[in-house]
CSV table of C-alpha atoms and ligand atoms in Angstrom, one decimal:
chain,number,residue,atom,x,y,z
O,740,MET,CA,16.2,6.8,-0.2
O,741,ARG,CA,16.7,4.9,3.0
O,742,HIS,CA,13.2,4.3,4.3
O,743,LEU,CA,9.7,4.6,3.0
O,744,ILE,CA,7.6,6.2,5.8
O,745,SER,CA,5.4,8.6,3.9
O,746,ILE,CA,4.5,9.5,0.3
O,747,ALA,CA,5.7,13.0,1.3
O,748,ASP,CA,9.3,11.5,1.2
O,749,LEU,CA,8.9,10.9,-2.5
O,750,GLU,CA,9.3,13.3,-5.4
O,751,ARG,CA,7.4,12.6,-8.6
O,752,GLN,CA,10.5,11.2,-10.2
O,753,ASP,CA,11.0,8.8,-7.4
O,754,ILE,CA,7.4,7.6,-7.8
O,755,GLU,CA,7.9,7.2,-11.6
O,756,ARG,CA,11.1,5.2,-11.0
O,757,ILE,CA,9.3,2.8,-8.6
O,758,LEU,CA,6.4,2.4,-11.0
O,759,GLU,CA,8.7,1.6,-13.9
O,760,ARG,CA,10.6,-0.9,-11.8
O,761,ALA,CA,7.3,-2.5,-10.8
O,762,ASP,CA,6.6,-2.8,-14.6
O,763,SER,CA,9.8,-4.7,-15.1
O,764,PHE,CA,8.9,-7.0,-12.2
O,765,ALA,CA,5.5,-7.7,-13.8
O,766,GLU,CA,7.5,-9.4,-16.6
O,767,VAL,CA,9.2,-11.6,-13.9
O,768,SER,CA,5.8,-12.4,-12.4
O,769,GLY,CA,4.7,-13.6,-15.9
O,770,ARG,CA,7.5,-16.2,-15.9
O,771,SER,CA,6.9,-19.8,-14.7
O,772,ILE,CA,9.8,-19.3,-12.2
O,773,LYS,CA,8.9,-16.0,-10.6
O,774,LYS,CA,12.1,-15.4,-8.8
O,775,VAL,CA,15.1,-13.2,-9.3
O,776,PRO,CA,18.3,-13.4,-7.1
O,777,VAL,CA,18.6,-9.6,-6.3
O,778,LEU,CA,18.1,-9.9,-2.6
O,779,ARG,CA,19.7,-13.3,-2.1
O,780,GLY,CA,21.2,-13.5,1.4
O,781,ARG,CA,19.4,-10.4,2.7
O,782,THR,CA,16.8,-10.7,5.5
O,783,VAL,CA,13.4,-9.0,5.5
O,784,VAL,CA,11.3,-8.9,8.6
O,785,ASN,CA,7.5,-8.5,8.3
O,786,LEU,CA,6.4,-7.1,11.7
O,787,PHE,CA,2.6,-6.8,11.8
O,788,TYR,CA,0.8,-5.5,14.9
O,789,GLU,CA,-2.5,-5.3,13.1
O,790,SER,CA,-4.4,-7.7,11.0
O,791,SER,CA,-3.7,-7.8,7.3
O,792,THR,CA,-4.4,-10.1,4.4
O,793,ARG,CA,-3.3,-8.2,1.2
O,794,THR,CA,-0.4,-6.2,2.6
O,795,SER,CA,1.3,-8.9,4.6
O,796,SER,CA,0.9,-11.6,1.9
O,797,SER,CA,2.1,-9.4,-0.9
O,798,PHE,CA,5.1,-8.2,1.1
O,799,GLU,CA,5.9,-11.9,1.8
O,800,LEU,CA,5.6,-12.8,-1.9
O,801,ALA,CA,7.6,-9.8,-2.9
O,802,ALA,CA,10.5,-10.7,-0.6
O,803,LYS,CA,10.4,-14.3,-1.6
O,804,ARG,CA,10.4,-13.5,-5.3
O,805,LEU,CA,13.4,-11.3,-4.8
O,806,SER,CA,15.0,-14.3,-3.0
O,807,ALA,CA,15.3,-12.6,0.4
O,808,ASP,CA,15.1,-14.6,3.6
O,809,LEU,CA,11.8,-13.7,5.3
O,810,LEU,CA,10.9,-13.6,8.9
O,811,ASN,CA,7.1,-13.1,9.6
O,812,VAL,CA,6.3,-11.7,13.0
O,813,LYS,CA,2.7,-11.3,13.8
O,814,THR,CA,1.9,-9.8,17.2
O,815,LEU,CA,-1.8,-9.4,16.8
O,816,GLY,CA,-3.6,-10.5,19.9
O,817,SER,CA,-0.5,-10.4,22.1
O,818,ALA,CA,-0.3,-8.1,25.1
O,819,VAL,CA,2.4,-5.9,23.7
O,820,ASP,CA,2.2,-2.3,24.7
O,821,LYS,CA,3.0,0.8,22.8
O,822,GLY,CA,6.3,2.4,23.8
O,823,GLU,CA,9.0,0.1,25.2
O,824,SER,CA,7.5,-3.2,23.9
O,825,LEU,CA,7.7,-2.1,20.3
O,826,LYS,CA,11.2,-0.8,20.9
O,827,ASP,CA,12.3,-4.1,22.6
O,828,THR,CA,10.8,-6.1,19.8
O,829,VAL,CA,12.6,-4.1,17.2
O,830,ARG,CA,15.9,-4.2,19.1
O,831,THR,CA,15.5,-8.0,19.5
O,832,LEU,CA,14.7,-8.6,15.8
O,833,SER,CA,17.6,-6.3,14.8
O,834,ALA,CA,19.9,-8.8,16.4
O,835,TYR,CA,19.3,-11.0,13.4
O,836,ASP,CA,20.7,-8.2,11.2
O,837,PRO,CA,17.8,-7.7,8.8
O,838,ALA,CA,18.3,-5.5,5.8
O,839,LEU,CA,14.8,-4.3,6.0
O,840,VAL,CA,11.8,-4.2,8.4
O,841,VAL,CA,8.2,-3.9,7.1
O,842,ILE,CA,6.1,-2.5,10.0
O,843,ARG,CA,2.3,-2.3,10.3
O,844,SER,CA,1.0,-0.9,13.5
O,845,PRO,CA,-2.1,0.7,14.9
O,846,TRP,CA,0.0,3.6,16.2
O,847,ALA,CA,0.5,6.7,14.1
O,848,GLY,CA,4.2,7.5,13.8
O,849,ALA,CA,5.3,3.9,14.7
O,850,ALA,CA,7.3,3.4,11.5
O,851,GLU,CA,9.3,6.6,12.1
O,852,LEU,CA,10.2,5.3,15.6
O,853,VAL,CA,11.2,1.9,14.3
O,854,ALA,CA,13.5,3.6,11.8
O,855,ARG,CA,15.3,5.2,14.8
O,856,TRP,CA,15.6,1.9,16.7
O,857,THR,CA,17.0,-0.3,13.9
O,858,PRO,CA,19.9,0.1,11.5
O,859,ALA,CA,17.7,-1.6,8.9
O,860,ALA,CA,15.7,0.1,6.2
O,861,VAL,CA,12.1,0.6,7.2
O,862,VAL,CA,8.9,0.4,5.2
O,863,ASN,CA,5.7,1.7,6.6
O,864,ALA,CA,2.9,-0.8,5.9
O,865,GLY,CA,0.3,1.3,7.6
O,866,ASP,CA,0.7,3.3,10.9
O,867,GLY,CA,-2.7,3.8,12.5
O,868,LYS,CA,-4.7,6.5,10.7
O,869,ARG,CA,-1.6,8.2,9.3
O,870,GLU,CA,-0.2,6.7,6.2
O,871,HIS,CA,0.0,3.6,4.0
O,872,PRO,CA,2.5,4.6,1.2
O,873,THR,CA,2.8,1.3,-0.6
O,874,GLN,CA,-1.0,1.1,-1.0
O,875,ALA,CA,-0.9,4.5,-2.7
O,876,LEU,CA,2.0,3.4,-5.0
O,877,LEU,CA,0.1,0.3,-6.0
O,878,ASP,CA,-3.0,2.3,-6.7
O,879,LEU,CA,-1.0,4.7,-8.9
O,880,TYR,CA,0.5,1.7,-10.7
O,881,THR,CA,-2.9,0.0,-11.2
O,882,LEU,CA,-4.6,3.1,-12.5
O,883,ARG,CA,-1.7,3.9,-14.8
O,884,GLN,CA,-2.0,0.4,-16.3
O,885,ARG,CA,-5.6,1.1,-17.1
O,886,VAL,CA,-5.5,4.7,-18.3
O,887,GLY,CA,-1.9,5.6,-19.1
O,888,ALA,CA,-0.9,9.1,-18.0
O,889,LEU,CA,-2.4,10.4,-14.8
O,890,ASP,CA,-2.0,14.1,-15.2
O,891,GLY,CA,-5.2,16.0,-15.0
O,892,LEU,CA,-7.3,13.0,-13.9
O,893,LYS,CA,-10.1,13.9,-11.5
O,894,VAL,CA,-10.0,11.6,-8.6
O,895,TRP,CA,-12.7,11.5,-5.9
O,896,ILE,CA,-11.8,9.8,-2.6
O,897,VAL,CA,-15.1,9.0,-0.9
O,898,GLY,CA,-16.0,7.9,2.6
O,899,ASP,CA,-14.4,7.5,5.9
O,900,VAL,CA,-11.4,9.8,5.4
O,901,LEU,CA,-10.9,10.5,9.0
O,902,HIS,CA,-9.8,7.0,10.0
O,903,SER,CA,-8.1,6.2,6.7
O,904,ARG,CA,-4.4,6.1,6.3
O,905,VAL,CA,-5.0,5.2,2.6
O,906,ALA,CA,-6.8,8.5,2.1
O,907,ARG,CA,-3.8,10.5,3.4
O,908,SER,CA,-1.3,8.7,1.4
O,909,ASN,CA,-3.4,8.7,-1.7
O,910,VAL,CA,-4.3,12.4,-1.6
O,911,LEU,CA,-0.5,13.1,-1.6
O,912,ALA,CA,0.3,10.4,-4.2
O,913,PHE,CA,-2.4,11.4,-6.7
O,914,GLY,CA,-1.5,15.0,-6.2
O,915,ARG,CA,2.2,14.3,-6.9
O,916,MET,CA,1.2,12.7,-10.2
O,917,GLY,CA,-0.8,15.7,-11.4
O,918,CYS,CA,-4.3,14.5,-10.5
O,919,GLU,CA,-7.0,16.8,-9.2
O,920,VAL,CA,-8.1,15.3,-5.9
O,921,THR,CA,-11.4,15.8,-4.2
O,922,VAL,CA,-12.3,14.1,-0.9
O,923,ALA,CA,-16.0,13.6,0.0
O,924,GLY,CA,-17.8,12.2,2.9
O,925,PRO,CA,-19.9,13.1,5.9
O,926,PRO,CA,-18.4,16.1,7.7
O,927,THR,CA,-17.9,14.0,10.8
O,928,LEU,CA,-15.6,11.7,8.8
O,929,VAL,CA,-13.6,14.3,6.8
O,930,PRO,CA,-10.9,16.1,8.9
O,931,ARG,CA,-10.5,19.8,8.1
O,932,GLU,CA,-6.7,19.6,7.8
O,933,ILE,CA,-7.0,17.3,4.8
O,934,GLU,CA,-7.3,20.3,2.5
O,935,SER,CA,-3.7,21.3,3.4
O,936,LEU,CA,-2.5,18.1,1.7
O,937,GLY,CA,-3.8,19.6,-1.6
O,938,CYS,CA,-7.4,18.5,-2.2
O,939,ARG,CA,-10.9,19.9,-2.3
O,940,VAL,CA,-13.5,18.8,0.2
O,941,ARG,CA,-17.1,18.0,-0.5
O,942,ALA,CA,-19.8,16.9,1.9
O,943,SER,CA,-22.1,15.4,-0.7
O,944,LEU,CA,-21.7,13.3,-3.9
O,945,ASP,CA,-23.8,15.8,-5.9
O,946,GLU,CA,-20.9,16.6,-8.2
O,947,LEU,CA,-19.5,13.0,-8.4
O,948,ALA,CA,-20.3,12.8,-12.1
O,949,ASP,CA,-17.3,15.0,-12.7
O,950,ALA,CA,-14.9,12.3,-11.4
O,951,ASP,CA,-12.8,10.1,-13.7
O,952,VAL,CA,-11.9,7.9,-10.9
O,953,VAL,CA,-14.0,7.1,-7.8
O,954,TYR,CA,-11.8,5.8,-5.0
O,955,ALA,CA,-14.1,4.4,-2.2
O,956,LEU,CA,-12.8,3.9,1.3
O,957,ARG,CA,-13.8,1.3,3.9
O,958,MET,CA,-15.8,2.4,6.8
O,959,GLN,CA,-13.2,1.7,9.5
O,960,ARG,CA,-15.5,0.6,12.3
O,961,GLU,CA,-12.6,-0.7,14.4
O,962,ARG,CA,-11.1,2.8,14.6
O,963,MET,CA,-14.4,4.5,15.5
O,964,GLU,CA,-14.8,5.4,19.1
O,965,GLY,CA,-18.0,7.4,19.0
O,966,ALA,CA,-21.0,7.6,16.6
O,967,PHE,CA,-19.7,9.3,13.5
O,968,VAL,CA,-22.7,8.5,11.4
O,969,PRO,CA,-26.3,8.0,12.5
O,970,SER,CA,-26.4,4.5,11.1
O,971,LEU,CA,-24.6,2.5,8.4
O,972,ARG,CA,-27.9,2.4,6.5
O,973,GLU,CA,-28.1,6.2,6.4
O,974,TYR,CA,-24.5,6.4,5.5
O,975,ALA,CA,-25.1,4.0,2.6
O,976,ALA,CA,-28.1,6.0,1.5
O,977,ARG,CA,-26.0,9.2,1.1
O,978,TYR,CA,-22.5,7.9,0.2
O,979,GLN,CA,-22.6,4.4,-1.1
O,980,ILE,CA,-21.2,4.0,-4.5
O,981,ASP,CA,-23.8,2.0,-6.4
O,982,GLY,CA,-24.9,1.5,-10.0
O,983,ARG,CA,-26.8,4.7,-9.9
O,984,ARG,CA,-24.0,6.9,-8.7
O,985,LEU,CA,-21.2,5.3,-10.7
O,986,ARG,CA,-21.3,6.6,-14.2
O,987,PRO,CA,-20.3,4.3,-17.1
O,988,HIS,CA,-17.1,6.4,-17.9
O,989,GLN,CA,-15.8,6.2,-14.3
O,990,ILE,CA,-13.2,3.8,-12.8
O,991,LEU,CA,-13.8,2.4,-9.4
O,992,MET,CA,-11.1,1.6,-6.9
O,993,HIS,CA,-11.1,0.4,-3.2
O,994,PRO,CA,-8.1,-0.7,-1.1
O,995,GLY,CA,-9.9,-3.6,0.5
O,996,PRO,CA,-11.3,-5.2,2.5
O,997,VAL,CA,-14.7,-4.0,1.2
O,998,ASN,CA,-17.8,-3.8,3.4
O,999,ARG,CA,-20.3,-5.1,0.8
O,1000,GLY,CA,-23.5,-3.1,0.9
O,1001,VAL,CA,-22.0,-0.3,3.0
O,1002,GLU,CA,-19.5,1.8,0.9
O,1003,LEU,CA,-20.0,-0.2,-2.2
O,1004,SER,CA,-23.0,-2.1,-3.6
O,1005,ALA,CA,-22.4,-5.6,-5.0
O,1006,GLU,CA,-23.2,-4.6,-8.5
O,1007,VAL,CA,-20.3,-2.1,-8.7
O,1008,ILE,CA,-17.8,-4.4,-7.0
O,1009,ASP,CA,-18.3,-6.9,-9.7
O,1010,SER,CA,-18.5,-4.5,-12.6
O,1011,PRO,CA,-15.8,-4.2,-15.2
O,1012,GLN,CA,-15.2,-0.6,-14.1
O,1013,ALA,CA,-13.8,-1.9,-10.8
O,1014,LEU,CA,-10.0,-2.3,-10.5
O,1015,ILE,CA,-10.2,-3.9,-7.1
O,1016,ALA,CA,-8.8,-7.3,-8.1
O,1017,GLN,CA,-6.1,-5.6,-10.2
O,1018,GLN,CA,-5.1,-3.5,-7.1
O,1019,VAL,CA,-4.5,-6.7,-5.2
O,1020,GLU,CA,-2.5,-8.1,-8.0
O,1021,SER,CA,-0.3,-5.0,-8.4
O,1022,GLY,CA,0.6,-5.2,-4.7
O,1023,VAL,CA,3.3,-7.8,-5.3
O,1024,VAL,CA,5.2,-6.1,-8.1
O,1025,VAL,CA,5.0,-2.7,-6.5
O,1026,ARG,CA,6.3,-4.0,-3.2
O,1027,MET,CA,9.0,-5.8,-5.0
O,1028,ALA,CA,9.9,-2.5,-6.6
O,1029,VAL,CA,9.9,-0.8,-3.2
O,1030,LEU,CA,12.2,-3.5,-1.6
O,1031,TYR,CA,14.4,-3.2,-4.7
O,1032,GLU,CA,14.5,0.6,-4.4
O,1033,LEU,CA,15.6,0.5,-0.8
O,1034,LEU,CA,18.0,-2.4,-0.9
O,1035,ALA,CA,19.3,-3.0,-4.3
O,1036,SER,CA,19.1,0.1,-6.6
O,1037,GLY,CA,22.4,1.5,-7.6
O,1038,GLY,CA,24.3,-1.4,-6.0
O,1039,GLU,CA,26.1,-4.3,-7.5
O,1040,GLU,CA,22.9,-6.3,-7.6
O,1041,GLU,CA,21.7,-4.1,-10.5
O,1042,ALA,CA,23.8,-6.2,-12.8
O,1043,THR,CA,22.0,-9.4,-11.9
O,1044,TYR,CA,18.5,-8.1,-11.9
O,1045,GLY,CA,16.3,-9.2,-14.7
O,1046,THR,CA,18.1,-12.6,-15.1
O,1047,GLY,CA,16.0,-15.5,-13.9
O,1048,PHE,CA,17.3,-17.9,-11.3
O,1049,THR,CA,17.4,-20.7,-13.9
O,1050,GLU,CA,19.8,-18.8,-16.1
O,1051,GLU,CA,21.7,-17.1,-13.4
O,1052,MET,CA,22.3,-19.6,-10.7
O,1053,PRO,CA,22.4,-23.2,-11.7
O,1054,GLU,CA,26.0,-24.3,-12.6
O,1055,PRO,CA,28.0,-22.9,-9.7
O,1056,ALA,CA,25.2,-23.3,-7.2
O,1057,LEU,CA,24.5,-26.9,-8.1
O,1058,ALA,CA,28.1,-27.8,-8.4
O,1059,GLU,CA,28.7,-26.4,-5.0
O,1060,VAL,CA,25.8,-28.3,-3.4
O,1061,ALA,CA,26.8,-31.5,-5.2
O,1062,GLY,CA,30.4,-31.3,-4.1
O,1063,ARG,CA,29.7,-30.5,-0.5
O,1064,PRO,CA,30.7,-33.3,1.9
O,1065,GLU,CA,27.8,-35.0,3.7
H,1598,LIG,N1,-6.2,-2.3,3.9
H,1598,LIG,C1,-6.1,-0.9,4.0
H,1598,LIG,C2,-5.4,-0.5,5.3
H,1598,LIG,O1,-4.8,-1.3,5.9
H,1598,LIG,C3,-7.5,-0.3,3.9
H,1598,LIG,C4,-8.5,-0.6,5.0
H,1598,LIG,O2,-8.2,-1.4,5.9
H,1598,LIG,O3,-9.5,-0.1,4.9
H,1598,LIG,O4,-5.4,0.6,5.6
C-alpha cells in the first residue's frame, strides 16, 4: 500500500492488519515514554486547508510518537486557490523530501491529486464531501474495542449524509467488516447514489430500534449552500438522537465536533453508551498504525518496532552526543 486515499483501497485483511497494529501501539501509549523509534529521521508533513482539531492533533501526536520529524502547514484563511496553488504548495513542500504528506482539503479529489504531485506517500485526512478514511478506521477500532467482532452488527448512520465524508468512508468500512449498514436522514440530505456503496436508505428513524450501533453525523452547516432542512429545530424534532430514541442496548458514536442539541441531545452525549471520547482517543494509535503501514511495514524498521526509546537508543546515541566536539 502506497497511499491511503479511500477505504475502497483497502481489503478486509488490510483493515484487520491496521487495527491489530493499532492495538500494539495502544500498548506503547500506555507506557510513560510513549515513543518508539520506527520513523526516526523520516519527515511527515501535515498540510491542512480546512480547520481541524482532532484529526490534525492526532496525526501530529502519531508522527511524534513514532519519532518522525513533523512539519505542520495550516493554510486556513490564506488566499490559496484550488488548482495551481495546491500544486505549487505540494511541490514546494516536496523539496524537503518528506516521506509522507497528510492532506486535508475542502476539495473532493485533492488527496489523489497530491499523490500525483509528490513522490511522498499520501494520506487523505478528509477531502471535501468525499472521504475521511482514517476516521472510519478509528471508528472500527473503537467499536471493536467495545463489542469484539463486528460481523453482522447493524449500524445506522444518521443525519447529514450528503455533506459527510465520514458517512461515505464509514459505509464502505463497516460494510467491509461484515456489518449491515443503513443510512437515515431527510431525503434532501441523503444522496441516492449512497446505496451503491452497499447500504439501505431510510427517510425516518421509525425502525431505529433495530440498530446495534447508532452513528450520528454532524449537520455540516458550512457545506450547505441552500436550505436543506426547514429549520434546525424541525430537523432535531425528527432526527435528533435523544434519550427517547436511543435504546439502552445501543451504542452511540459521532465523529465530532458535535452540535449539541441538534443531532444529539446532551443526555446521550454524556451517557455511558456514547463512545465519542473513546473515538478521539483511538485517533492517535490508529493514525500511528496508518503511518506505520505506509512507511515502515515490511522494512528493516520492523525489527526495532515495539522497543521503547529508553531501551533501544540510549548508549550509542548518548555516547555520540557526549563525544561530539562543541
Ligand atoms: N471531523 C469530521 C470531518 O472532518 C466530521 C465533521 O466535521 O463533521 O469530516
